[in-house]
Tab-separated table of C-alpha atoms in Angstrom:
chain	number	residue	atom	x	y	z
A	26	UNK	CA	63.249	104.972	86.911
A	27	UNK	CA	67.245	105.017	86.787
A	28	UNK	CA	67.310	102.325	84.604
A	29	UNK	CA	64.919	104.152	81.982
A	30	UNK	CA	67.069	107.697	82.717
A	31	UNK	CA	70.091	105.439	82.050
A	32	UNK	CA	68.900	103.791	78.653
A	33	UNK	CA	67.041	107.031	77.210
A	34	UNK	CA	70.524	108.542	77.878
A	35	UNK	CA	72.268	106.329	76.152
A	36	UNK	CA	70.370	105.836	73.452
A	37	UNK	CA	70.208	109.648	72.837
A	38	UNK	CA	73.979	109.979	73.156
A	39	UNK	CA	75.075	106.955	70.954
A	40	UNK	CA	72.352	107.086	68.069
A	41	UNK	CA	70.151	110.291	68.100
A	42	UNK	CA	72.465	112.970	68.687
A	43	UNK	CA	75.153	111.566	65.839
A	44	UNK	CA	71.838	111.141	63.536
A	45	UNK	CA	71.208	115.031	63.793
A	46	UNK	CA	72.706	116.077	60.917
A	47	UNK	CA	70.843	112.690	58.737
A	48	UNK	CA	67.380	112.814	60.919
A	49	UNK	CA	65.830	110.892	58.420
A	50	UNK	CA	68.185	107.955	59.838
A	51	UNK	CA	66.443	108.431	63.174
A	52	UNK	CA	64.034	106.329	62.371
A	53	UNK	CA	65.510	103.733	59.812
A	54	UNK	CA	64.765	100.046	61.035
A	55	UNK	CA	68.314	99.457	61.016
A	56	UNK	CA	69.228	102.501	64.534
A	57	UNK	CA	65.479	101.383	65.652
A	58	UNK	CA	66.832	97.463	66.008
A	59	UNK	CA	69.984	98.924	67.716
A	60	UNK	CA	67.758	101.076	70.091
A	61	UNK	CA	65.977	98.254	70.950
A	62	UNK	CA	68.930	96.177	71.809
A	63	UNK	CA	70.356	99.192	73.890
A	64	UNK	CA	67.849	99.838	75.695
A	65	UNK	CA	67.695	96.172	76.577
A	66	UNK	CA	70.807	96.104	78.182
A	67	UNK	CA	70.144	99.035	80.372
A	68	UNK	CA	66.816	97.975	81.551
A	69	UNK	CA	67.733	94.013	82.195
A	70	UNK	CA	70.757	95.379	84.689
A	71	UNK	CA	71.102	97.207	88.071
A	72	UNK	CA	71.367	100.813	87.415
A	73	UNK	CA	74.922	102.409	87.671
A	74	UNK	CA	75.036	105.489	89.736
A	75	UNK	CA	78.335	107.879	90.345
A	76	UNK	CA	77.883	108.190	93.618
A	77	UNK	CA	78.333	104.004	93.664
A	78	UNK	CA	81.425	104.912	90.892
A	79	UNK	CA	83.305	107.449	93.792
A	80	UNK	CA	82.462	104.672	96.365
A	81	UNK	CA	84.028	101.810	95.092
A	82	UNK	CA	87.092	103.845	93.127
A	83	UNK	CA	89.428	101.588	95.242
A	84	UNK	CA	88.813	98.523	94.048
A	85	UNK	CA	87.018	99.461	90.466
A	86	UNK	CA	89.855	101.919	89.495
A	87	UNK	CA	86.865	103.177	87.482
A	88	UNK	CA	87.114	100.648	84.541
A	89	UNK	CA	82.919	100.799	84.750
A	90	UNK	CA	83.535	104.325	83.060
A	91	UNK	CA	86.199	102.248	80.756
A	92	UNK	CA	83.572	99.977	79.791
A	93	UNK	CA	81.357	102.083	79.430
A	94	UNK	CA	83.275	104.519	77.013
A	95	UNK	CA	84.114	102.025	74.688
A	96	UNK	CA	80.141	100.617	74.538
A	97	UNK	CA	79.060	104.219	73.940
A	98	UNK	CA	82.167	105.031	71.429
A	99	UNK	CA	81.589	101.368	69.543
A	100	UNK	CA	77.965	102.243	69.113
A	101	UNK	CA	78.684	105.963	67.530
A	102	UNK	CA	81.295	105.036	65.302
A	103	UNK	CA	79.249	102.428	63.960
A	104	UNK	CA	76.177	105.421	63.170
A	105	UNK	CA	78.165	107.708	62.031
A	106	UNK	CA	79.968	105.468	59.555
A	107	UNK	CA	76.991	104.185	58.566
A	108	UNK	CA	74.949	107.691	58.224
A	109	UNK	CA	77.448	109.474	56.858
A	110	UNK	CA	81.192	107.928	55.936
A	111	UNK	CA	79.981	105.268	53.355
A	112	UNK	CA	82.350	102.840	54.655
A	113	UNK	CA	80.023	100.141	56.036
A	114	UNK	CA	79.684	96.639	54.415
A	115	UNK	CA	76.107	95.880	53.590
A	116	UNK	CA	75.314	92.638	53.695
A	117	UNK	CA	72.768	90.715	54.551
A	118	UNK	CA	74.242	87.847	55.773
A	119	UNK	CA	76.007	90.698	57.975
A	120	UNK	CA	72.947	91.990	59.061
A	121	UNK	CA	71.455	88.232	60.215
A	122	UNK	CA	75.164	87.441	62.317
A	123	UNK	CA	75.000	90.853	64.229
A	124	UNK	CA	71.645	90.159	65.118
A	125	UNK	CA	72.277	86.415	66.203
A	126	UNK	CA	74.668	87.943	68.122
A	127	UNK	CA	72.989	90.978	69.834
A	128	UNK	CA	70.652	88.438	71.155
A	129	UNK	CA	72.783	85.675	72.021
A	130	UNK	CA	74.529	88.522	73.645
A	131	UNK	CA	71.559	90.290	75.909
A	132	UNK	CA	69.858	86.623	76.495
A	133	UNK	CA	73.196	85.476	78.503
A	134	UNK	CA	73.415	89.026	79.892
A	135	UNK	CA	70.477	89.088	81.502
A	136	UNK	CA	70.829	85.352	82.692
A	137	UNK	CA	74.119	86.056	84.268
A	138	UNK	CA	72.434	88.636	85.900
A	139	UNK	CA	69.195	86.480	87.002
A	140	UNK	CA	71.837	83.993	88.658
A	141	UNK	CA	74.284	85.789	90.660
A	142	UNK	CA	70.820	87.879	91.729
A	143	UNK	CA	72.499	90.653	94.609
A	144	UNK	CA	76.038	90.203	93.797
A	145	UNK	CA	75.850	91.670	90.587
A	146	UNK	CA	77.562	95.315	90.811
A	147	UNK	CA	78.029	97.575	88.172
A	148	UNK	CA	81.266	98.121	90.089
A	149	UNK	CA	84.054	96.090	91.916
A	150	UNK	CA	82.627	95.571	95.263
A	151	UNK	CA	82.320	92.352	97.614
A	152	UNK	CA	79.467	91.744	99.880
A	153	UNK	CA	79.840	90.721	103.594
A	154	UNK	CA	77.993	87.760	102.974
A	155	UNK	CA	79.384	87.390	99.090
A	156	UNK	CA	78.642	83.585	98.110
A	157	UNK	CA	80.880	82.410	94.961
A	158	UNK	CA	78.319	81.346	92.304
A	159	UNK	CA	79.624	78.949	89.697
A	160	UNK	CA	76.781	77.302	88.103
A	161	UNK	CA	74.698	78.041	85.477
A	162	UNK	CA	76.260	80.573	82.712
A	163	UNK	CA	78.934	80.779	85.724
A	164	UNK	CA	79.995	77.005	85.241
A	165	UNK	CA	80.883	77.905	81.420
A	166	UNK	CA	82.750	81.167	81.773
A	167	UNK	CA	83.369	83.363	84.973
A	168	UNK	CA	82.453	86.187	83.666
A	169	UNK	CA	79.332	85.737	81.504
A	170	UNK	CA	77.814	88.885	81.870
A	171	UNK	CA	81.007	90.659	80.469
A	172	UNK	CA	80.878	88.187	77.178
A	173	UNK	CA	76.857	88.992	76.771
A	174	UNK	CA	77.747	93.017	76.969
A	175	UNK	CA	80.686	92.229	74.555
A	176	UNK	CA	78.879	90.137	72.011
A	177	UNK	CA	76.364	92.709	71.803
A	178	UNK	CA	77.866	95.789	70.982
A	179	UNK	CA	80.240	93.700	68.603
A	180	UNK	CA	77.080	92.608	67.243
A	181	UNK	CA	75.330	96.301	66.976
A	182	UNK	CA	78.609	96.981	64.603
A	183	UNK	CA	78.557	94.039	62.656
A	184	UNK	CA	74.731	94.471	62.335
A	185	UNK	CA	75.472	97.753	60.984
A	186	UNK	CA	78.425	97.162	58.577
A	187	UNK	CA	81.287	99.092	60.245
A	188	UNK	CA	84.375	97.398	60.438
A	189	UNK	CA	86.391	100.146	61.989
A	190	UNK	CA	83.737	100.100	64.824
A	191	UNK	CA	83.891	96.449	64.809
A	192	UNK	CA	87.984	96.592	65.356
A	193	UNK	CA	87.191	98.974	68.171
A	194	UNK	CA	84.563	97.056	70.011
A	195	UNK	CA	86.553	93.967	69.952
A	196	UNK	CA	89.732	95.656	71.186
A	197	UNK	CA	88.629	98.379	73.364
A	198	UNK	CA	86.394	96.039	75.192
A	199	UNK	CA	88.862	93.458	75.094
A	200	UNK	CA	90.884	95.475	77.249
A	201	UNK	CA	88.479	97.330	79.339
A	202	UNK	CA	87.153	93.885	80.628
A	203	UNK	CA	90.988	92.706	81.095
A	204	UNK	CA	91.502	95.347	83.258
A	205	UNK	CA	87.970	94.852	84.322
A	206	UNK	CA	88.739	91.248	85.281
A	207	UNK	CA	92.030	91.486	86.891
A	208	UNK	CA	90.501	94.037	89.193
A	209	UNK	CA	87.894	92.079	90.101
A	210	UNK	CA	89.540	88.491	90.350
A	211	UNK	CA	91.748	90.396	93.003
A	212	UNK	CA	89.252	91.160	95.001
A	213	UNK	CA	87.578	87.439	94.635
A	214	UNK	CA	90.523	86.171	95.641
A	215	UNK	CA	91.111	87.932	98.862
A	216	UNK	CA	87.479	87.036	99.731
A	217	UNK	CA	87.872	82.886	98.510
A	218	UNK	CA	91.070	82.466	98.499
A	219	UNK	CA	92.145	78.818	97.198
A	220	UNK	CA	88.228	78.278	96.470
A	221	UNK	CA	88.331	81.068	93.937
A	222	UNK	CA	92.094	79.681	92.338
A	223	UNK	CA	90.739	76.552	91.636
A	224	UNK	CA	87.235	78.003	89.562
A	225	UNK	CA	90.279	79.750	88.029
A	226	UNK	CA	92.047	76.974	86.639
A	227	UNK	CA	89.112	74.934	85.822
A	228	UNK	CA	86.894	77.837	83.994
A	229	UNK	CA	88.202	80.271	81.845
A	230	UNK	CA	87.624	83.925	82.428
A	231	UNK	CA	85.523	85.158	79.328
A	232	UNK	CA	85.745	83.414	76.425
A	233	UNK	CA	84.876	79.757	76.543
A	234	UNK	CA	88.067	77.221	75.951
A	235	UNK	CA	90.335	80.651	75.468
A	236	UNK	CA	90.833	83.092	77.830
């Protein structure tokens, strides 16, 4: 039920409540694709909660609200300039690479997910009887699910045409998950130690061959 509360929410926050003032947008196939897609994300992932948020403010420093205020803010720049600003590049060549991309995106997502099983947190938080996964999507990049979330909402803006939205996806997120990661690589590494430094140096963090 959280995870339904927790897409319907963001859904109406991020693409029905910018729409109000174009309703007949509600609708369009182009924010119904987008819906889709965000209500994938929610519903494929442990529900977040704020009473988990206050919990784990030591280690997370809160970059989950980071994250998540640069997914939501991505997603309603992108409808607004697209409902209203005129500024959006339609294409439909556009259209096809946001959508390879919202699925390449939510398919890794939710098979990061599938393989770290319990250890996947919305927040920074180690288990008592944490066990460092490194195969699968894991044995490619360390953090997967971070590049799935990423290439998705870059792909929502690219799907719709807005390159401003597009500059801020790619940038905000860049740096929410860099704070994101350095938090959580601490905390790895007080857990693995030596284990954890060497996945370090022979997988990069979140973009394959890069970073």
């Amino acid at each position: 039920m959280k995870r339904i509360i927790l897409a319907v929410s963001s859904i109406l926050i991020s693409q029905i409540l910018p729409l109000l003032g174009n309703p007949q947008l509600i609708l369009h196939k182009q924010n119904v694709v987008i819906m889709i897609a965000n209500a994938a994300i929610w519903l494929t992932q442990p529900p977040v909660s704020g009473s988990e948020t206050v919990q784990n403010k030591s280690r997370d420093k809160f970059s989950v609200l980071l994250i998540l205020c640069f997914s939501l803010g991505s997603i309603i720049i992108a409808v607004i300039d697209w409902a209203y600003l005129n500024l959006t590049l339609t294409s439909g060549y556009l259209s096809i690479i946001g959508l390879i991309l919202i699925i390449f995106g939510i398919l890794l997502r939710f098979w990061s997910i599938q393989v770290l099983g319990k250890f996947f947190t919305a927040t920074v938080q180690i288990k008592e009887d944490h066990v460092l996964i490194i195969k699968g999507p894991y044995s490619i990049v360390r953090h997967p699910s971070y590049l799935g979330a990423w290439l998705t909402i870059t792909g929502a803006t690219v799907y719709f045409g807005s390159y401003i939205a597009f500059i801020v996806a790619v940038m905000g997120m860049g740096i929410s998950y860099y704070i994101r990661i350095n938090l959580e690589e601490k905390a790895l590494i007080e857990m693995f130690g030596e284990q954890y430094k060497n996945y370090q140096q022979r997988v990069k963090g979140i973009i394959p061959f890069i970073w």
